[in-house]
PDB file of C-alpha atoms in Angstrom:
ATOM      1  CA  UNK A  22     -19.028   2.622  19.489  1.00 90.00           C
ATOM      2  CA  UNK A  23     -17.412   5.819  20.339  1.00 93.00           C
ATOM      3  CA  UNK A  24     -13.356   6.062  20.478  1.00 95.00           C
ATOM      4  CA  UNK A  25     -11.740   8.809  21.309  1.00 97.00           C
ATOM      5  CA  UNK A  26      -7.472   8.906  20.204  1.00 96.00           C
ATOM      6  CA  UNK A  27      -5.700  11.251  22.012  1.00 96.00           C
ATOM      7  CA  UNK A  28      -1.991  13.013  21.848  1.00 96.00           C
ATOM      8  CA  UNK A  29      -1.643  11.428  18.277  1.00 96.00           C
ATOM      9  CA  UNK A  30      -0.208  13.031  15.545  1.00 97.00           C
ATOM     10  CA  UNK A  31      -2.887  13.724  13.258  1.00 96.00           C
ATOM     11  CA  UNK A  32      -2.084  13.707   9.683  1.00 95.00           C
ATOM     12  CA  UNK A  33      -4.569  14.577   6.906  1.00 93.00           C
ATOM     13  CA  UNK A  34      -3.264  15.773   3.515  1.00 91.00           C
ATOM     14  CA  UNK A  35      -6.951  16.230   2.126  1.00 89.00           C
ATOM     15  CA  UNK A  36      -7.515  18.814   4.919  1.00 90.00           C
ATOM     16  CA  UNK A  37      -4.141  20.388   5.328  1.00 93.00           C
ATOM     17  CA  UNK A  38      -3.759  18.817   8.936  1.00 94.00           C
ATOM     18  CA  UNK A  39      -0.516  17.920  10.525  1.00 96.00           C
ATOM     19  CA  UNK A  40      -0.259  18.565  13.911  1.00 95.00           C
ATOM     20  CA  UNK A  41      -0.792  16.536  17.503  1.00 97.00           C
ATOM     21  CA  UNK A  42      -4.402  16.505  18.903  1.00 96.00           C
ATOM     22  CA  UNK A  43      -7.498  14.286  19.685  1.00 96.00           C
ATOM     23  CA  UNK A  44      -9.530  12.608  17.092  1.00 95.00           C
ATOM     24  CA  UNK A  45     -13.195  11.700  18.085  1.00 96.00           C
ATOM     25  CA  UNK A  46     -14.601   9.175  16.609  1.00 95.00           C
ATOM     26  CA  UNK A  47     -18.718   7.980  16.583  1.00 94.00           C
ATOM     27  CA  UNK A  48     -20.238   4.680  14.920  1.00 91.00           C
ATOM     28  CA  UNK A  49     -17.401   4.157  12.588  1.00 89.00           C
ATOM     29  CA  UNK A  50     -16.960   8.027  11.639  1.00 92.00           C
ATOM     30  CA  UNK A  51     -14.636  11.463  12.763  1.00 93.00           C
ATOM     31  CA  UNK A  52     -17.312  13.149  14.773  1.00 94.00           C
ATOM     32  CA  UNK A  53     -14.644  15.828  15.940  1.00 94.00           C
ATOM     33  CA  UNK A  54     -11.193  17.100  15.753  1.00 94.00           C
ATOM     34  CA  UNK A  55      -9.262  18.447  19.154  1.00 93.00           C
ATOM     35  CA  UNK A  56     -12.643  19.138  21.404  1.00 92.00           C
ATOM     36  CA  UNK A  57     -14.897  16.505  21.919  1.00 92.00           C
ATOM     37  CA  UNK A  58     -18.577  17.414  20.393  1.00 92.00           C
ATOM     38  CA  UNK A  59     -21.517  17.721  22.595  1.00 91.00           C
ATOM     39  CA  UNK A  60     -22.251  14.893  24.756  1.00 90.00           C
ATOM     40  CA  UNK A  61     -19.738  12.432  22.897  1.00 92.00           C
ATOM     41  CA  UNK A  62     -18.594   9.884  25.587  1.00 90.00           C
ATOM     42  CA  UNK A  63     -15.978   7.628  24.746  1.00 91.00           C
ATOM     43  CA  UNK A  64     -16.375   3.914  24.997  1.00 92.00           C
ATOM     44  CA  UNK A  65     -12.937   3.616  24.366  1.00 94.00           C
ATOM     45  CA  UNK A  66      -9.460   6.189  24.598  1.00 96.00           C
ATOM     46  CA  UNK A  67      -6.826   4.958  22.452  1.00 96.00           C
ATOM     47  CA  UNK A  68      -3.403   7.138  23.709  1.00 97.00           C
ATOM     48  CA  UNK A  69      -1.092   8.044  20.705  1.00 96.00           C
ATOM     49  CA  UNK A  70       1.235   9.762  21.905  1.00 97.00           C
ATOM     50  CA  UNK A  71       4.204   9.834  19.887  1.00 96.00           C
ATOM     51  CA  UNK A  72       2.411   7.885  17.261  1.00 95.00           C
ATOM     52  CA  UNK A  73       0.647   9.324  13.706  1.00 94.00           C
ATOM     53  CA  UNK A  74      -2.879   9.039  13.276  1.00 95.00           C
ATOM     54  CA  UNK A  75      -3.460   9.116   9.708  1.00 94.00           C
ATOM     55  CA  UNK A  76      -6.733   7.989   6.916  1.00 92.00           C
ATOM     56  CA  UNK A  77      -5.492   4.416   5.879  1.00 92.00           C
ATOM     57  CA  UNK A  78      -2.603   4.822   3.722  1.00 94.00           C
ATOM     58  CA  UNK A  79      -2.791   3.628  -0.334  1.00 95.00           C
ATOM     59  CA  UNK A  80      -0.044   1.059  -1.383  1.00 96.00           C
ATOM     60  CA  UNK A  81       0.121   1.920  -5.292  1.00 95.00           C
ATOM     61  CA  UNK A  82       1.841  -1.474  -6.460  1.00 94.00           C
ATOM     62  CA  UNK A  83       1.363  -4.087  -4.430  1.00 94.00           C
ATOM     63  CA  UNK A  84       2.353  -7.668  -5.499  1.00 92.00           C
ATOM     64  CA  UNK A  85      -0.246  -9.598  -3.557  1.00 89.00           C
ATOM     65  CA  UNK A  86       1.274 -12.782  -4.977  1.00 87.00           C
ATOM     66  CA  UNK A  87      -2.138 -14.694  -6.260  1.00 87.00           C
ATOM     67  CA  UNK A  88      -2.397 -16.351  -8.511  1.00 87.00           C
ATOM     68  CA  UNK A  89       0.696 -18.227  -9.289  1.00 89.00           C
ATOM     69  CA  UNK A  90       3.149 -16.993  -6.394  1.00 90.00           C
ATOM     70  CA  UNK A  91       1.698 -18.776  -3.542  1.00 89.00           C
ATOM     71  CA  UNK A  92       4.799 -20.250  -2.620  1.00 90.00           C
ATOM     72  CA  UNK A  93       6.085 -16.810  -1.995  1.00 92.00           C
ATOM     73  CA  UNK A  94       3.033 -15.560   0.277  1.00 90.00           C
ATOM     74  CA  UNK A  95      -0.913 -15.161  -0.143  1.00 91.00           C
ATOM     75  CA  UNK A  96      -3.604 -13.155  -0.573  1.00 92.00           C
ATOM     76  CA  UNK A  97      -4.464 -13.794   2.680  1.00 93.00           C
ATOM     77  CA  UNK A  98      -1.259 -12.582   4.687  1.00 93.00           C
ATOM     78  CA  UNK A  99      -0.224  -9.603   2.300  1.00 94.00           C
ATOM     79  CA  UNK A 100      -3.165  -8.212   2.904  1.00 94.00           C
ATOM     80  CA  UNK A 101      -2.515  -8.553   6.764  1.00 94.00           C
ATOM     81  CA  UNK A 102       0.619  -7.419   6.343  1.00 94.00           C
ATOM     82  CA  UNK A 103      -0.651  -4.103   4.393  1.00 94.00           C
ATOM     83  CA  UNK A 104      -3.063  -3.969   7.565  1.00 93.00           C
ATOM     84  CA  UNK A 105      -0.456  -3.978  10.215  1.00 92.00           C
ATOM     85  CA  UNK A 106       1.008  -1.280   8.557  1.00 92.00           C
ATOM     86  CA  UNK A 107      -1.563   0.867   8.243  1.00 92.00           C
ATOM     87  CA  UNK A 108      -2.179   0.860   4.854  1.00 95.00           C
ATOM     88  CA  UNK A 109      -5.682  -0.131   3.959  1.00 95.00           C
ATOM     89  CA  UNK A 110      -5.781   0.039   0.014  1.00 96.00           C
ATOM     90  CA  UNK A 111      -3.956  -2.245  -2.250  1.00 96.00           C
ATOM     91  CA  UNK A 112      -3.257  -1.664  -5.965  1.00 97.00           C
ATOM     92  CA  UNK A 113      -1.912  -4.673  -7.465  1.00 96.00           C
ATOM     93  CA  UNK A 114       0.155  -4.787 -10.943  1.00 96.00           C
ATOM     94  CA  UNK A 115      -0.981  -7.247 -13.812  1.00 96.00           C
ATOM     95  CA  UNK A 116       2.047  -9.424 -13.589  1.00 95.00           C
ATOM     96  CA  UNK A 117       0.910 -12.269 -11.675  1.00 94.00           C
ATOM     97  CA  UNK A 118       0.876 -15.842 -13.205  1.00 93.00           C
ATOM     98  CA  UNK A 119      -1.474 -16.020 -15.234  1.00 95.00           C
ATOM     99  CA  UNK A 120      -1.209 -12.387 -16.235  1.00 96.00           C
ATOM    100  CA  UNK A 121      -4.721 -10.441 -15.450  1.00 97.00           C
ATOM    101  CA  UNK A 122      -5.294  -9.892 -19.057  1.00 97.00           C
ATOM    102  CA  UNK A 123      -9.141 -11.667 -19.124  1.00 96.00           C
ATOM    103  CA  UNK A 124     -12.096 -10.418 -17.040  1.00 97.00           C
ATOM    104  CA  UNK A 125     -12.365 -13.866 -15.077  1.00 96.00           C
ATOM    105  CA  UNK A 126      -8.796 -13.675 -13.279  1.00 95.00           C
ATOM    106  CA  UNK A 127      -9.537 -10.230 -12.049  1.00 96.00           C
ATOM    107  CA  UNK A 128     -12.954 -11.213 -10.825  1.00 96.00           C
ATOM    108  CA  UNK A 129     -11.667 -14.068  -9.019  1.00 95.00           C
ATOM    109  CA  UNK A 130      -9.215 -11.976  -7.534  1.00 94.00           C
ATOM    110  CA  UNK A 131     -11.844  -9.871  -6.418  1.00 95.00           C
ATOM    111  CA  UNK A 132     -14.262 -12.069  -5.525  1.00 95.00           C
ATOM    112  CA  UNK A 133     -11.401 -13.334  -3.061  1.00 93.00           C
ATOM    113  CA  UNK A 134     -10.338 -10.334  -2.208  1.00 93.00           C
ATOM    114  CA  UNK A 135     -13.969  -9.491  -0.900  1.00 94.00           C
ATOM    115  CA  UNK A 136     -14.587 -12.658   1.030  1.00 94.00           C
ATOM    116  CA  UNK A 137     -11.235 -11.845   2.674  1.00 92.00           C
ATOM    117  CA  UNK A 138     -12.488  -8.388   4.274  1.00 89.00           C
ATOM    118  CA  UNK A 139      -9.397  -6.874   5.067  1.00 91.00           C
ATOM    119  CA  UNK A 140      -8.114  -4.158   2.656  1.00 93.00           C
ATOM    120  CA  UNK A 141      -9.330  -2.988  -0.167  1.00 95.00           C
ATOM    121  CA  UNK A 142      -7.900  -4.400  -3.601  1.00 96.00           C
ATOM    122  CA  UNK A 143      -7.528  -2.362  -6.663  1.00 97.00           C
ATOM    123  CA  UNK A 144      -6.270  -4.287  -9.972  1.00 97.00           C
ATOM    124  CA  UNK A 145      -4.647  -3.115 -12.584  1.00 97.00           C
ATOM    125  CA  UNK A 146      -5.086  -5.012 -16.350  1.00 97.00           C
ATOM    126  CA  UNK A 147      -2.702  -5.583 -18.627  1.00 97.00           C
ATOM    127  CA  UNK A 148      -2.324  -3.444 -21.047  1.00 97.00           C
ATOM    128  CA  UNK A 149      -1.230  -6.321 -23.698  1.00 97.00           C
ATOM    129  CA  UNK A 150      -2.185  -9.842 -24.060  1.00 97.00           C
ATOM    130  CA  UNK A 151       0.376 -11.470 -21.744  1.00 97.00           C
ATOM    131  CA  UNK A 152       2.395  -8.464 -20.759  1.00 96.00           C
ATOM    132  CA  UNK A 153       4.235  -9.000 -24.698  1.00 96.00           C
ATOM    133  CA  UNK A 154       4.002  -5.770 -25.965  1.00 95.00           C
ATOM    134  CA  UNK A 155       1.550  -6.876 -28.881  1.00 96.00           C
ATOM    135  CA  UNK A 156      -2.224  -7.132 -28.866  1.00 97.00           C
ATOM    136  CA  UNK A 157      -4.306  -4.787 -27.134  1.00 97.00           C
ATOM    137  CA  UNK A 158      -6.553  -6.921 -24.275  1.00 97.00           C
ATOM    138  CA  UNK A 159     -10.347  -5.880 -24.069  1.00 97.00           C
ATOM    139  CA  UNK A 160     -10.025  -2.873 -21.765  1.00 97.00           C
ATOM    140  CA  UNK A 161     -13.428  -2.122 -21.702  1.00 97.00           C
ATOM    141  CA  UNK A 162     -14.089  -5.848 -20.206  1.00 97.00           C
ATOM    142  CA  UNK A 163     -11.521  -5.912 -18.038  1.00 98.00           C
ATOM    143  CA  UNK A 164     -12.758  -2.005 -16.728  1.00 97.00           C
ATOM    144  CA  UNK A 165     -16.444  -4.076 -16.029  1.00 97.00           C
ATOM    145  CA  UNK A 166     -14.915  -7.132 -14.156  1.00 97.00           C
ATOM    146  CA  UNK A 167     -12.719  -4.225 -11.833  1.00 97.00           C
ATOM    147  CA  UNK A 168      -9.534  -2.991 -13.056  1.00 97.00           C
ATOM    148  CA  UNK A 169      -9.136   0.486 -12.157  1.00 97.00           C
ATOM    149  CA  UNK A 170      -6.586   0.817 -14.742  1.00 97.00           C
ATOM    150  CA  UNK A 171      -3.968  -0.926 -17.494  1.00 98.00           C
ATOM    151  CA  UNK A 172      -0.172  -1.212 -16.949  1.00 97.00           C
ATOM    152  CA  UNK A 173       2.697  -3.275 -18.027  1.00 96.00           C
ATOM    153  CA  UNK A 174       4.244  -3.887 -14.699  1.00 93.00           C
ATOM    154  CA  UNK A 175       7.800  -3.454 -15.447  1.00 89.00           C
ATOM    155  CA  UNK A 176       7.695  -5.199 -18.952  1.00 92.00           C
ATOM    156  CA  UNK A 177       8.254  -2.764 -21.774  1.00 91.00           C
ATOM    157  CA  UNK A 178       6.726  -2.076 -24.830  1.00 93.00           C
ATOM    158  CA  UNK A 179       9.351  -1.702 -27.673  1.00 91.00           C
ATOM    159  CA  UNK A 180       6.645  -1.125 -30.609  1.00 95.00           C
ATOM    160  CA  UNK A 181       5.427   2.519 -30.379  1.00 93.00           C
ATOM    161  CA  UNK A 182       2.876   2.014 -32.664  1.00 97.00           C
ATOM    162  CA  UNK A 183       1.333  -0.759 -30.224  1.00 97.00           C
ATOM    163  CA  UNK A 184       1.792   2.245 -27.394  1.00 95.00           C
ATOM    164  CA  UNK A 185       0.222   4.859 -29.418  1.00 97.00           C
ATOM    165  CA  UNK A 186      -2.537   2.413 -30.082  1.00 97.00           C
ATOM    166  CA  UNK A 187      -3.072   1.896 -26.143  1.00 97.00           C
ATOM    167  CA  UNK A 188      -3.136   5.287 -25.379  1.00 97.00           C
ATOM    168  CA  UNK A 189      -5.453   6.702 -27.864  1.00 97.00           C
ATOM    169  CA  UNK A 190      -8.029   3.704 -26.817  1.00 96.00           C
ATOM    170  CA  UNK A 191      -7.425   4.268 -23.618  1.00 97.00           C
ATOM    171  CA  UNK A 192      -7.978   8.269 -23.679  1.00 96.00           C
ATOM    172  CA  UNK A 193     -11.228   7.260 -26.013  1.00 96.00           C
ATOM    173  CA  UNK A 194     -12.894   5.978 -23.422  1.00 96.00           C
ATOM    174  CA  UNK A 195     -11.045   7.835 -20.137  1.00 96.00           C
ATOM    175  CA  UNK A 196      -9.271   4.995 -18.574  1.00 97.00           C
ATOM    176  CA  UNK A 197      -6.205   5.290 -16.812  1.00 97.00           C
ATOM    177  CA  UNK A 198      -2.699   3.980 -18.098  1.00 97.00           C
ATOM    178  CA  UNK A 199       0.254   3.585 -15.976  1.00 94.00           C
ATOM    179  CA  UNK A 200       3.775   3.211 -17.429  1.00 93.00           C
ATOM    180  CA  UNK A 201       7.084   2.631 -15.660  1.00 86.00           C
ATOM    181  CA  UNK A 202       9.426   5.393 -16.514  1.00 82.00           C
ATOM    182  CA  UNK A 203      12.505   3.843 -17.162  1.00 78.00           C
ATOM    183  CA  UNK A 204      14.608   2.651 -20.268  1.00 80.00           C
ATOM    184  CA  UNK A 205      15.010  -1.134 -19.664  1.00 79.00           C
ATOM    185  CA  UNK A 206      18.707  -0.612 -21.515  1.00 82.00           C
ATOM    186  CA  UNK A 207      19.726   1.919 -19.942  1.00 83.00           C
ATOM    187  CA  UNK A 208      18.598   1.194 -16.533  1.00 81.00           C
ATOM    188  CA  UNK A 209      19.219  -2.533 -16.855  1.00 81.00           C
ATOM    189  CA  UNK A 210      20.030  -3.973 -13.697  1.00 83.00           C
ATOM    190  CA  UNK A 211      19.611  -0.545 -11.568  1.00 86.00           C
ATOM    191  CA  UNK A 212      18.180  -0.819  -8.311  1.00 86.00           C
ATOM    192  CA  UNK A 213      18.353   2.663  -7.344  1.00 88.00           C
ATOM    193  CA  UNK A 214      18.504   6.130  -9.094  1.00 87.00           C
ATOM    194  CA  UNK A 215      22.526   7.124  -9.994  1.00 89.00           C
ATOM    195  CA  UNK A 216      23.992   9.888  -7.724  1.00 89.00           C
ATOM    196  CA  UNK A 217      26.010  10.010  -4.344  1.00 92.00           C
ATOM    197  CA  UNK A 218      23.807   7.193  -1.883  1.00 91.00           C
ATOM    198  CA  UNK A 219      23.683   4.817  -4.423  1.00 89.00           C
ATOM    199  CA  UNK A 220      27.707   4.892  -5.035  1.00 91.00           C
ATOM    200  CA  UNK A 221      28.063   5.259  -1.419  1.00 93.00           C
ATOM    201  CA  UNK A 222      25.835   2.105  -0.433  1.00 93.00           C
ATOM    202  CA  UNK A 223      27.582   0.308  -3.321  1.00 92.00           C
ATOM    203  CA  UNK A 224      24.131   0.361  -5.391  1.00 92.00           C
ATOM    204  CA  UNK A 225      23.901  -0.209  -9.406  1.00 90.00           C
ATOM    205  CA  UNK A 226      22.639   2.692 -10.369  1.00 88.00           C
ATOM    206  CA  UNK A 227      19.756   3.135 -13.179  1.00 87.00           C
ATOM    207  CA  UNK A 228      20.723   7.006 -15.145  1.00 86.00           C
ATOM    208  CA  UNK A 229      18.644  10.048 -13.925  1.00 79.00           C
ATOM    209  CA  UNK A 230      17.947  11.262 -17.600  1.00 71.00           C
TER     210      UNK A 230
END
């Protein structure tokens, strides 16, 4: 199928593009940017004018609420949610119920995830067993059932000596760590960074150190 989107604002950060034009588009890839290529005829002309045409957009924590939270939402409808909004890639934090700190729960949420079809889901593992702060989990497992990475979510870890453990593992074998940057004392309760807006909209404020 050919589709050609015209008047759109095309944005494209890996190409330094941001400006309004016509995409062309032939059997599911960009065939052409502003003039249609050589005998391209669309099948169908999408007009986006005064609308952004953009690659599917990357949500970096999304809480996609399974398993445990399914009285909150599903799977199934945050991922059409992400979808409506145009964002087509899904990274989901290890705090879910039980926490994705053994291979099985991270292939089941794949497994899901992929009989689904709708965007693309990214976990991360836990970094420690249960999100406490303690025992490392078996990153290298939890890397070969499909975590792209090991966090804490927003739980802490108060012994440094368990952190310094994580990281050097983690660097050993060139997996990627991601750690909240924020002092749960000091920015206990904080719901957006201190300054002006936050006083203004009445906001408790979490210390720009």
């Amino acid at each position: 199928m050919n589709l050609h989107i015209k008047n759109g604002r095309l944005i494209d950060p890996a190409n330094g593009i941001d400006s309004v034009t016509d995409l062309f588009i032939a059997d599911g890839k960009v065939a052409a940017i502003g003039n249609a290529p050589d005998g391209f005829t669309a099948d169908s002309t999408i007009d986006a004018t005064g609308l952004v045409v953009a690659p599917g957009l990357v949500d970096l924590s999304a809480r996609l609420r399974e398993p445990g939270y399914e009285y909150k939402a599903t799977l199934e409808s945050e991922m059409q949610a992400a979808i409506q909004g145009g964002v087509t890639t899904l990274v989901c934090p290890p705090d879910t119920d039980p926490v994705l700190d053994e291979p099985g729960l991270v292939e089941m949420l794949k497994h899901r995830a992929r009989n689904l079809n709708q965007a693309n889901v990214h976990p991360l593992g836990a970094l420690t067993m249960g999100l406490k702060g303690q025992a490392l989990t078996e990153m290298a497992e939890l890397t070969e059932a499909g975590c792209i990475g090991f966090a804490q979510a927003e739980v802490p870890i108060f012994d440094t000596n368990v952190l310094l453990r994580a990281l050097q593992y983690a660097k050993t074998f060139g997996y990627t760590v991601w750690l909240r940057p924020q002092d749960p004392h000091i920015g206990r309760g904080g719901v957006a960074h201190s300054g002006p807006l936050a006083t203004r909209l009445g906001l408790p404020g979490v210390p720009v150190m």
